Amino acid sequence: MRPDGAPRVLSLFVPALPMQRALRGRSARGPLAVVDQGCVVHCTAPARAAGVRPGDSLVQARAACAGLAAVPLDRAGDRAALEALAEAMLALSPAVEIAPPDALHLDAGTGRGVDAEEERRLAERALALARALGWRGRVAVADGKGPSLALARYGAEALVRVAPGEATRALARLPLQALELPAAMAERLAAVGVGDAGALARLPPETLAHRFGPAGAAAARLARGEDPRPLVPFAPETFPEEAWDLEGTDVGVLSSAEPLLFAVKRLADRVAARLAGRGLGASRLRLTLVLDPRGEERLLVPLARPGADAAAWLVPLRERLGVLRLPAPVRGLKLSVVEAAEVPAEQLAAGDRPEVLRALEVVLSRLAARLGEGALFAAEPADRHRPEAAYRPAPFREDAARVGAGKEGVVASRGARRNGAANGGAAPGLDAAPLAVRPTRLLEPPHPVVAEGEGGRLTALRVDGSAHGVLALAGPERLAGEWWSDPFDRDYYRIRLRDLGDLWIFRDGRDGRLWLHGFFD
Amino acid sequence: MVAASRQEELLERLRQQIRRLERRPARREGFLPTGRPEVDALLPGGGFPRGALTGLAGGPASGKTRLALTALREAQAEGGLAAFVDGCGELYPPAAVDLGVDLARLLIVRPGAPARRTEAERAPEPLPGLWAAEALLASGAFAAVAIDVSLGRLPAVRAEAALRRLRAAAEKGGAAGLWLGSADAPRVPAFLRLDLDALARRAPGRAAGAAPDGWTEGGHAA
């Protein structure tokens, strides 16, 4: 019987993972074998039809099938693929354990108040997610890791769910190898007529423990569906990255933007699924295009806001790929997350318009990708007396779209500027109003202007070679400071010129020259 | 039986259309107040038309930027977002604060700072500001977009085509597009064009261009 509170585990088994990995991105289904140390480990159906069998030597296999293509077994690559799948599965379960070489265990609950429908839905979602990432899998939900993995590997169907306490009966029909017994033990059991897990479960546990030691005791427990071992959760250490080597696939090399975008979409879907599993969103991506025969092109793509939505990533990626002029065809791609942040749960307040937020995200991503991040910003007041430094660029945040956002910022910014302005030099008797406002346009750097006058009275100002009569003048407003770094000392005037309008000029205290610094446009 | 399945099919198609429509921001219509009642009183509709381009033409200190900023403030006051495509790099945000613009909700686009590009990426288009303005106007995310982009030495035919695209983008996105141009700039295919002259402003009983209160007549202070 199943003890109360035993972990419910969903095991996802990826049959012939090395072969599936070799076939990812290939649509050709010719005879292919995965080979390790000169022996066939896995082979495709056409190879099998030609007489190739796992365990054959490569020479034997080639003799049976002349057109057999062989790829070497890559354990590190298979492990990385399994980790990537585990990362994506984190979206479905709080804990995922990697069971090398070809399976994962997902925490499906503690077993109290088990909901059969919920477990089945979880299993279906796990299968669907694996399929979306390009894997064909089998799943089983049962009590404990051992029983669920045995059922996933050897169960009659691709999705098996065993009710709590029913594992013994479900396992009974499975062959002995489903329990992954040590080879010597399996042989001895087979020799005495123990052919399946049910026969093993019927043997007295004490006898098995006496005959085979701890391994025998463990086998007896497993055959009876008892496996209280907790999951060992997998914690990814790096940001996800997906690559696709187009060589040897039907896709071949790519040389135009549209097919390239299709290939990028495939990678983006995988990377986004992995990132979403960790509750993270990418804020910066790097797309590496491997060129044929050599060289590579790297594109750093900033995103308007952290997210794990592949469709949103494709907007700036399309912008960048659209203006790409590649010197050579592309034979491989790699999409990596360079920066990521936690994605807060979206809570829409009353008045929020999701369609506007979405449209904003898209247009900001396009602009940032095409013009660069520095080209778009929201200005933020800075507490500096120097006019050209009185504001600084700040990121334009998407939540600015929320109704009422930023109101406090206005009040604060006004206060900051008012307090920051050194309005110490206004002429006595002059209304400060004309000086309090700032020009709508600032020229950076300032343009030199020449004063024309009679008897110490300014009558005209020569701007860009043309003289304009002075109609009125307000000032000066002295702005000075920053003696510790780049000192400045300026007397600012607002001056009204005939045929031109209101200008903001200053007299530089260091040399007395006049400069046009802005327009009250 | 067949009729029922057809009806179900039709309903599903309609549902899909509704979903597609719902993903697009609702199109804005009507007029956006300029923020200056005396100007509103002069304009047909009482403001700048939404979903269209309005030309604000005038000299370097004619008041066109100020009028654009007050209109952007009105767009923000209605709960919308505003953008300023600052192709000339001259917009001075502290002045916008003085006019009541919420800087946190004003997107400033200065296309002069190009993205870091690799050799394989083509040089940016001659007027990235126009491209940015088109993207903003068509996005549907912004209620008002001010565009201060010099057409420079762009051939007249290309300039005209670019401006027509801007007008179409404004129609698509429903934003009020405000094109800031100099008095002698080529005509903009706009719904409305305002020619501004700073010195024509006059208070009752005061000559045009005369000094207002708080000012010194002539220039003896300098």
mmCIF file of C-alpha atoms in Angstrom, chain A residues 149-459:
data_model
loop_
_atom_site.group_PDB
_atom_site.id
_atom_site.type_symbol
_atom_site.label_atom_id
_atom_site.label_comp_id
_atom_site.label_asym_id
_atom_site.label_seq_id
_atom_site.Cartn_x
_atom_site.Cartn_y
_atom_site.Cartn_z
ATOM 1 C CA LEU A 149 9.820 6.341 -14.720
ATOM 2 C CA ALA A 150 9.330 2.573 -15.228
ATOM 3 C CA LEU A 151 5.781 3.205 -16.396
ATOM 4 C CA ALA A 152 6.883 6.061 -18.683
ATOM 5 C CA ARG A 153 9.523 3.852 -20.301
ATOM 6 C CA TYR A 154 7.584 0.615 -20.558
ATOM 7 C CA GLY A 155 3.940 1.612 -20.180
ATOM 8 C CA ALA A 156 1.463 0.547 -22.842
ATOM 9 C CA GLU A 157 0.553 4.121 -23.770
ATOM 10 C CA ALA A 158 2.347 7.440 -24.197
ATOM 11 C CA LEU A 159 0.424 8.836 -21.221
ATOM 12 C CA VAL A 160 -0.108 6.668 -18.187
ATOM 13 C CA ARG A 161 -1.654 7.759 -14.925
ATOM 14 C CA VAL A 162 -1.709 5.436 -11.970
ATOM 15 C CA ALA A 163 -3.958 6.289 -9.068
ATOM 16 C CA PRO A 164 -2.337 6.579 -5.625
ATOM 17 C CA GLY A 165 -1.692 3.143 -4.118
ATOM 18 C CA GLU A 166 -2.168 1.345 -7.450
ATOM 19 C CA ALA A 167 1.476 1.276 -8.537
ATOM 20 C CA THR A 168 2.062 -2.381 -7.603
ATOM 21 C CA ARG A 169 -0.687 -3.546 -9.903
ATOM 22 C CA ALA A 170 0.385 -1.176 -12.716
ATOM 23 C CA LEU A 171 3.998 -2.304 -12.491
ATOM 24 C CA ALA A 172 3.137 -6.007 -12.360
ATOM 25 C CA ARG A 173 2.873 -6.313 -16.148
ATOM 26 C CA LEU A 174 6.211 -4.631 -16.856
ATOM 27 C CA PRO A 175 9.337 -6.636 -17.742
ATOM 28 C CA LEU A 176 12.129 -6.879 -15.198
ATOM 29 C CA GLN A 177 14.364 -4.409 -17.089
ATOM 30 C CA ALA A 178 11.783 -1.709 -16.337
ATOM 31 C CA LEU A 179 13.062 -1.777 -12.743
ATOM 32 C CA GLU A 180 16.638 -1.126 -13.930
ATOM 33 C CA LEU A 181 18.099 -3.906 -11.791
ATOM 34 C CA PRO A 182 21.826 -4.625 -11.812
ATOM 35 C CA ALA A 183 22.584 -6.931 -14.770
ATOM 36 C CA ALA A 184 23.806 -9.851 -12.633
ATOM 37 C CA MET A 185 20.719 -9.721 -10.448
ATOM 38 C CA ALA A 186 18.392 -9.594 -13.464
ATOM 39 C CA GLU A 187 20.116 -12.631 -14.954
ATOM 40 C CA ARG A 188 19.849 -14.672 -11.752
ATOM 41 C CA LEU A 189 16.189 -13.745 -11.322
ATOM 42 C CA ALA A 190 15.430 -14.702 -14.930
ATOM 43 C CA ALA A 191 17.220 -18.005 -14.392
ATOM 44 C CA VAL A 192 14.858 -18.879 -11.524
ATOM 45 C CA GLY A 193 11.798 -17.942 -13.567
ATOM 46 C CA VAL A 194 11.143 -14.399 -12.294
ATOM 47 C CA GLY A 195 10.211 -12.750 -15.586
ATOM 48 C CA ASP A 196 8.344 -9.596 -14.691
ATOM 49 C CA ALA A 197 7.914 -7.012 -11.955
ATOM 50 C CA GLY A 198 4.760 -8.735 -10.677
ATOM 51 C CA ALA A 199 6.643 -11.992 -10.054
ATOM 52 C CA LEU A 200 9.357 -10.052 -8.258
ATOM 53 C CA ALA A 201 6.795 -8.248 -6.070
ATOM 54 C CA ARG A 202 5.384 -11.613 -4.966
ATOM 55 C CA LEU A 203 8.750 -12.816 -3.633
ATOM 56 C CA PRO A 204 9.370 -12.302 0.108
ATOM 57 C CA PRO A 205 11.443 -9.114 0.520
ATOM 58 C CA GLU A 206 13.591 -10.736 3.195
ATOM 59 C CA THR A 207 14.668 -13.448 0.738
ATOM 60 C CA LEU A 208 15.643 -10.870 -1.862
ATOM 61 C CA ALA A 209 17.549 -8.822 0.726
ATOM 62 C CA HIS A 210 19.323 -11.984 1.949
ATOM 63 C CA ARG A 211 20.199 -13.116 -1.597
ATOM 64 C CA PHE A 212 21.091 -9.774 -3.260
ATOM 65 C CA GLY A 213 21.836 -7.418 -0.377
ATOM 66 C CA PRO A 214 20.684 -3.778 -0.432
ATOM 67 C CA ALA A 215 20.082 -3.940 -4.204
ATOM 68 C CA GLY A 216 17.640 -6.823 -3.623
ATOM 69 C CA ALA A 217 15.788 -4.913 -0.902
ATOM 70 C CA ALA A 218 15.524 -1.853 -3.159
ATOM 71 C CA ALA A 219 14.269 -3.990 -6.060
ATOM 72 C CA ALA A 220 11.600 -5.532 -3.839
ATOM 73 C CA ARG A 221 10.400 -2.087 -2.730
ATOM 74 C CA LEU A 222 10.372 -0.774 -6.286
ATOM 75 C CA ALA A 223 8.445 -3.776 -7.582
ATOM 76 C CA ARG A 224 5.801 -3.090 -4.921
ATOM 77 C CA GLY A 225 5.612 0.564 -6.031
ATOM 78 C CA GLU A 226 7.372 1.977 -2.992
ATOM 79 C CA ASP A 227 9.799 4.817 -3.663
ATOM 80 C CA PRO A 228 9.811 7.610 -1.062
ATOM 81 C CA ARG A 229 12.944 9.337 -2.434
ATOM 82 C CA PRO A 230 12.377 13.080 -2.789
ATOM 83 C CA LEU A 231 13.140 14.961 -5.994
ATOM 84 C CA VAL A 232 16.539 16.634 -6.379
ATOM 85 C CA PRO A 233 15.532 19.917 -7.992
ATOM 86 C CA PHE A 234 17.455 21.172 -10.997
ATOM 87 C CA ALA A 235 18.548 24.812 -10.802
ATOM 88 C CA PRO A 236 19.802 26.273 -14.099
ATOM 89 C CA GLU A 237 22.966 28.323 -13.735
ATOM 90 C CA THR A 238 23.137 30.200 -17.011
ATOM 91 C CA PHE A 239 20.712 32.043 -19.251
ATOM 92 C CA PRO A 240 19.235 29.894 -22.002
ATOM 93 C CA GLU A 241 20.802 29.654 -25.403
ATOM 94 C CA GLU A 242 19.644 27.663 -28.402
ATOM 95 C CA ALA A 243 21.604 26.930 -31.531
ATOM 96 C CA TRP A 244 20.704 25.415 -34.859
ATOM 97 C CA ASP A 245 23.301 24.075 -37.238
ATOM 98 C CA LEU A 246 21.672 24.254 -40.660
ATOM 99 C CA GLU A 247 24.323 22.187 -42.385
ATOM 100 C CA GLY A 248 23.197 18.675 -43.103
ATOM 101 C CA THR A 249 19.560 19.678 -42.784
ATOM 102 C CA ASP A 250 17.038 20.156 -45.550
ATOM 103 C CA VAL A 251 17.011 23.865 -44.780
ATOM 104 C CA GLY A 252 20.597 24.225 -45.979
ATOM 105 C CA VAL A 253 22.236 27.621 -45.925
ATOM 106 C CA LEU A 254 20.116 30.775 -45.812
ATOM 107 C CA SER A 255 20.839 34.028 -47.540
ATOM 108 C CA SER A 256 17.727 36.177 -47.238
ATOM 109 C CA ALA A 257 15.882 37.740 -44.336
ATOM 110 C CA GLU A 258 12.535 35.952 -44.523
ATOM 111 C CA PRO A 259 13.694 32.325 -44.227
ATOM 112 C CA LEU A 260 16.210 33.516 -41.672
ATOM 113 C CA LEU A 261 13.374 34.916 -39.624
ATOM 114 C CA PHE A 262 11.578 31.574 -39.728
ATOM 115 C CA ALA A 263 14.685 29.900 -38.379
ATOM 116 C CA VAL A 264 15.044 32.583 -35.693
ATOM 117 C CA LYS A 265 11.418 32.087 -34.689
ATOM 118 C CA ARG A 266 12.070 28.430 -34.039
ATOM 119 C CA LEU A 267 14.971 29.274 -31.746
ATOM 120 C CA ALA A 268 13.039 32.114 -30.097
ATOM 121 C CA ASP A 269 10.174 29.753 -29.235
ATOM 122 C CA ARG A 270 12.595 27.390 -27.512
ATOM 123 C CA VAL A 271 14.545 30.045 -25.652
ATOM 124 C CA ALA A 272 11.343 31.802 -24.541
ATOM 125 C CA ALA A 273 9.859 28.547 -23.237
ATOM 126 C CA ARG A 274 13.006 27.874 -21.215
ATOM 127 C CA LEU A 275 13.096 31.381 -19.823
ATOM 128 C CA ALA A 276 9.401 31.334 -18.985
ATOM 129 C CA GLY A 277 9.981 28.167 -16.978
ATOM 130 C CA ARG A 278 12.238 30.150 -14.668
ATOM 131 C CA GLY A 279 9.832 33.078 -14.323
ATOM 132 C CA LEU A 280 12.320 35.328 -16.102
ATOM 133 C CA GLY A 281 12.028 37.697 -19.013
ATOM 134 C CA ALA A 282 14.799 38.668 -21.419
ATOM 135 C CA SER A 283 15.718 42.321 -21.684
ATOM 136 C CA ARG A 284 18.529 41.796 -24.188
ATOM 137 C CA LEU A 285 19.135 39.081 -26.744
ATOM 138 C CA ARG A 286 22.089 38.182 -28.886
ATOM 139 C CA LEU A 287 21.609 36.568 -32.263
ATOM 140 C CA THR A 288 24.716 35.010 -33.745
ATOM 141 C CA LEU A 289 24.659 34.102 -37.413
ATOM 142 C CA VAL A 290 27.368 31.646 -38.428
ATOM 143 C CA LEU A 291 28.409 32.450 -41.976
ATOM 144 C CA ASP A 292 29.453 30.058 -44.715
ATOM 145 C CA PRO A 293 32.313 29.183 -45.040
ATOM 146 C CA ARG A 294 33.641 31.229 -42.117
ATOM 147 C CA GLY A 295 32.923 34.258 -39.980
ATOM 148 C CA GLU A 296 29.941 35.236 -37.949
ATOM 149 C CA GLU A 297 27.623 38.164 -37.446
ATOM 150 C CA ARG A 298 26.434 39.112 -33.981
ATOM 151 C CA LEU A 299 23.397 41.271 -33.367
ATOM 152 C CA LEU A 300 22.669 42.598 -29.902
ATOM 153 C CA VAL A 301 18.956 43.230 -29.632
ATOM 154 C CA PRO A 302 17.545 45.290 -26.756
ATOM 155 C CA LEU A 303 13.931 44.696 -25.759
ATOM 156 C CA ALA A 304 11.457 47.303 -24.607
ATOM 157 C CA ARG A 305 10.693 45.376 -21.439
ATOM 158 C CA PRO A 306 11.719 42.053 -19.929
ATOM 159 C CA GLY A 307 9.556 39.293 -21.298
ATOM 160 C CA ALA A 308 9.442 35.668 -22.346
ATOM 161 C CA ASP A 309 7.095 36.117 -25.276
ATOM 162 C CA ALA A 310 8.784 34.898 -28.453
ATOM 163 C CA ALA A 311 6.313 36.828 -30.618
ATOM 164 C CA ALA A 312 7.347 40.096 -28.916
ATOM 165 C CA TRP A 313 11.032 39.257 -29.464
ATOM 166 C CA LEU A 314 10.470 38.749 -33.168
ATOM 167 C CA VAL A 315 9.462 42.388 -33.698
ATOM 168 C CA PRO A 316 12.930 43.884 -33.019
ATOM 169 C CA LEU A 317 14.637 40.815 -34.491
ATOM 170 C CA ARG A 318 12.719 41.363 -37.727
ATOM 171 C CA GLU A 319 13.776 45.033 -37.734
ATOM 172 C CA ARG A 320 17.429 44.095 -37.426
ATOM 173 C CA LEU A 321 17.311 41.246 -39.921
ATOM 174 C CA GLY A 322 15.384 43.416 -42.385
ATOM 175 C CA VAL A 323 18.300 45.824 -42.807
ATOM 176 C CA LEU A 324 20.969 43.151 -42.796
ATOM 177 C CA ARG A 325 23.234 42.829 -45.821
ATOM 178 C CA LEU A 326 25.062 39.589 -45.253
ATOM 179 C CA PRO A 327 28.398 39.054 -46.962
ATOM 180 C CA ALA A 328 27.828 35.286 -47.032
ATOM 181 C CA PRO A 329 25.015 32.760 -46.538
ATOM 182 C CA VAL A 330 24.129 31.649 -43.027
ATOM 183 C CA ARG A 331 24.899 28.055 -42.064
ATOM 184 C CA GLY A 332 24.011 28.225 -38.387
ATOM 185 C CA LEU A 333 22.208 30.362 -35.821
ATOM 186 C CA LYS A 334 22.454 30.835 -32.102
ATOM 187 C CA LEU A 335 20.049 32.840 -29.984
ATOM 188 C CA SER A 336 21.159 33.700 -26.460
ATOM 189 C CA VAL A 337 19.654 35.643 -23.621
ATOM 190 C CA VAL A 338 22.259 38.188 -22.540
ATOM 191 C CA GLU A 339 20.259 39.988 -19.861
ATOM 192 C CA ALA A 340 17.157 38.896 -18.044
ATOM 193 C CA ALA A 341 15.053 40.095 -15.173
ATOM 194 C CA GLU A 342 12.177 38.765 -13.161
ATOM 195 C CA VAL A 343 8.867 39.353 -14.847
ATOM 196 C CA PRO A 344 6.342 40.735 -12.397
ATOM 197 C CA ALA A 345 2.898 39.208 -12.569
ATOM 198 C CA GLU A 346 0.759 41.491 -14.707
ATOM 199 C CA GLN A 347 -2.017 43.106 -12.791
ATOM 200 C CA LEU A 348 -4.159 45.366 -14.840
ATOM 201 C CA ALA A 349 -5.730 48.191 -12.928
ATOM 202 C CA ALA A 350 -9.032 49.734 -13.888
ATOM 203 C CA GLY A 351 -8.443 52.011 -16.843
ATOM 204 C CA ASP A 352 -5.477 50.059 -18.167
ATOM 205 C CA ARG A 353 -5.719 49.159 -21.808
ATOM 206 C CA PRO A 354 -3.840 45.968 -22.631
ATOM 207 C CA GLU A 355 -4.029 46.649 -26.386
ATOM 208 C CA VAL A 356 -2.256 49.991 -25.896
ATOM 209 C CA LEU A 357 0.401 48.373 -23.708
ATOM 210 C CA ARG A 358 0.963 45.743 -26.362
ATOM 211 C CA ALA A 359 1.132 48.327 -29.181
ATOM 212 C CA LEU A 360 3.549 50.379 -27.097
ATOM 213 C CA GLU A 361 5.794 47.403 -26.421
ATOM 214 C CA VAL A 362 5.926 46.602 -30.119
ATOM 215 C CA VAL A 363 6.736 50.127 -31.282
ATOM 216 C CA LEU A 364 9.348 50.695 -28.564
ATOM 217 C CA SER A 365 11.061 47.434 -29.488
ATOM 218 C CA ARG A 366 11.104 48.404 -33.163
ATOM 219 C CA LEU A 367 12.504 51.849 -32.447
ATOM 220 C CA ALA A 368 15.154 50.547 -30.060
ATOM 221 C CA ALA A 369 16.233 47.858 -32.524
ATOM 222 C CA ARG A 370 16.488 50.226 -35.481
ATOM 223 C CA LEU A 371 17.689 53.455 -33.842
ATOM 224 C CA GLY A 372 19.482 52.189 -30.750
ATOM 225 C CA GLU A 373 18.432 52.327 -27.137
ATOM 226 C CA GLY A 374 19.961 55.776 -26.610
ATOM 227 C CA ALA A 375 17.714 57.313 -29.246
ATOM 228 C CA LEU A 376 14.515 57.050 -27.220
ATOM 229 C CA PHE A 377 14.101 58.233 -23.683
ATOM 230 C CA ALA A 378 11.978 60.077 -21.184
ATOM 231 C CA ALA A 379 13.709 63.181 -19.848
ATOM 232 C CA GLU A 380 14.282 63.403 -16.119
ATOM 233 C CA PRO A 381 15.080 66.718 -14.398
ATOM 234 C CA ALA A 382 18.577 66.910 -12.940
ATOM 235 C CA ASP A 383 19.575 69.173 -10.087
ATOM 236 C CA ARG A 384 22.193 71.074 -12.064
ATOM 237 C CA HIS A 385 22.566 74.821 -12.653
ATOM 238 C CA ARG A 386 24.174 74.406 -16.050
ATOM 239 C CA PRO A 387 21.216 74.650 -18.450
ATOM 240 C CA GLU A 388 22.409 71.960 -20.855
ATOM 241 C CA ALA A 389 22.747 69.559 -17.915
ATOM 242 C CA ALA A 390 19.398 70.405 -16.304
ATOM 243 C CA TYR A 391 17.884 67.133 -17.500
ATOM 244 C CA ARG A 392 19.105 63.645 -18.214
ATOM 245 C CA PRO A 393 17.740 60.841 -20.359
ATOM 246 C CA ALA A 394 15.930 58.095 -18.465
ATOM 247 C CA PRO A 395 14.395 54.910 -19.820
ATOM 248 C CA PHE A 396 10.866 55.395 -21.102
ATOM 249 C CA ARG A 397 9.014 52.865 -19.032
ATOM 250 C CA GLU A 398 6.154 50.957 -20.470
ATOM 251 C CA ASP A 399 4.110 51.482 -17.325
ATOM 252 C CA ALA A 400 3.979 55.160 -18.291
ATOM 253 C CA ALA A 401 1.056 54.025 -20.430
ATOM 254 C CA ARG A 402 -0.953 53.308 -17.338
ATOM 255 C CA VAL A 403 -3.491 55.971 -16.647
ATOM 256 C CA GLY A 404 -2.286 58.469 -14.058
ATOM 257 C CA ALA A 405 1.289 57.166 -14.001
ATOM 258 C CA GLY A 406 4.008 59.752 -13.625
ATOM 259 C CA LYS A 407 1.954 62.520 -12.071
ATOM 260 C CA GLU A 408 4.156 62.603 -9.002
ATOM 261 C CA GLY A 409 7.170 62.879 -11.248
ATOM 262 C CA VAL A 410 5.908 66.134 -12.697
ATOM 263 C CA VAL A 411 5.418 67.769 -9.347
ATOM 264 C CA ALA A 412 8.776 66.570 -8.101
ATOM 265 C CA SER A 413 10.557 67.621 -11.252
ATOM 266 C CA ARG A 414 9.121 71.098 -11.184
ATOM 267 C CA GLY A 415 10.233 71.527 -7.615
ATOM 268 C CA ALA A 416 13.683 70.231 -8.403
ATOM 269 C CA ARG A 417 14.204 72.687 -11.211
ATOM 270 C CA ARG A 418 12.865 75.648 -9.330
ATOM 271 C CA ASN A 419 15.107 74.899 -6.376
ATOM 272 C CA GLY A 420 18.050 74.182 -8.602
ATOM 273 C CA ALA A 421 17.962 77.403 -10.622
ATOM 274 C CA ALA A 422 20.350 80.044 -9.376
ATOM 275 C CA ASN A 423 18.329 83.095 -10.126
ATOM 276 C CA GLY A 424 20.601 85.443 -8.278
ATOM 277 C CA GLY A 425 21.262 88.166 -10.814
ATOM 278 C CA ALA A 426 17.901 89.535 -11.912
ATOM 279 C CA ALA A 427 17.965 93.278 -12.415
ATOM 280 C CA PRO A 428 16.184 95.226 -9.658
ATOM 281 C CA GLY A 429 12.674 96.248 -10.542
ATOM 282 C CA LEU A 430 12.339 93.655 -13.319
ATOM 283 C CA ASP A 431 9.505 91.206 -13.164
ATOM 284 C CA ALA A 432 11.094 87.746 -12.810
ATOM 285 C CA ALA A 433 8.366 86.133 -14.936
ATOM 286 C CA PRO A 434 10.217 86.292 -18.274
ATOM 287 C CA LEU A 435 13.269 84.749 -16.654
ATOM 288 C CA ALA A 436 11.444 81.954 -14.864
ATOM 289 C CA VAL A 437 10.543 80.162 -18.079
ATOM 290 C CA ARG A 438 13.031 78.259 -20.123
ATOM 291 C CA PRO A 439 13.308 78.227 -23.922
ATOM 292 C CA THR A 440 11.601 75.359 -25.701
ATOM 293 C CA ARG A 441 14.688 74.802 -27.847
ATOM 294 C CA LEU A 442 18.265 74.711 -26.662
ATOM 295 C CA LEU A 443 21.160 74.974 -29.076
ATOM 296 C CA GLU A 444 23.999 72.685 -28.197
ATOM 297 C CA PRO A 445 26.654 73.956 -28.631
ATOM 298 C CA PRO A 446 25.630 77.641 -28.369
ATOM 299 C CA HIS A 447 26.082 79.848 -31.431
ATOM 300 C CA PRO A 448 28.184 83.026 -31.205
ATOM 301 C CA VAL A 449 26.265 86.280 -31.747
ATOM 302 C CA VAL A 450 27.537 89.846 -32.080
ATOM 303 C CA ALA A 451 26.004 92.825 -30.322
ATOM 304 C CA GLU A 452 25.588 96.143 -32.090
ATOM 305 C CA GLY A 453 24.891 99.283 -30.107
ATOM 306 C CA GLU A 454 25.085 103.026 -29.729
ATOM 307 C CA GLY A 455 26.223 104.857 -26.629
ATOM 308 C CA GLY A 456 26.324 101.743 -24.479
ATOM 309 C CA ARG A 457 22.835 100.754 -25.589
ATOM 310 C CA LEU A 458 22.204 97.442 -27.371
ATOM 311 C CA THR A 459 20.290 98.185 -30.545
#
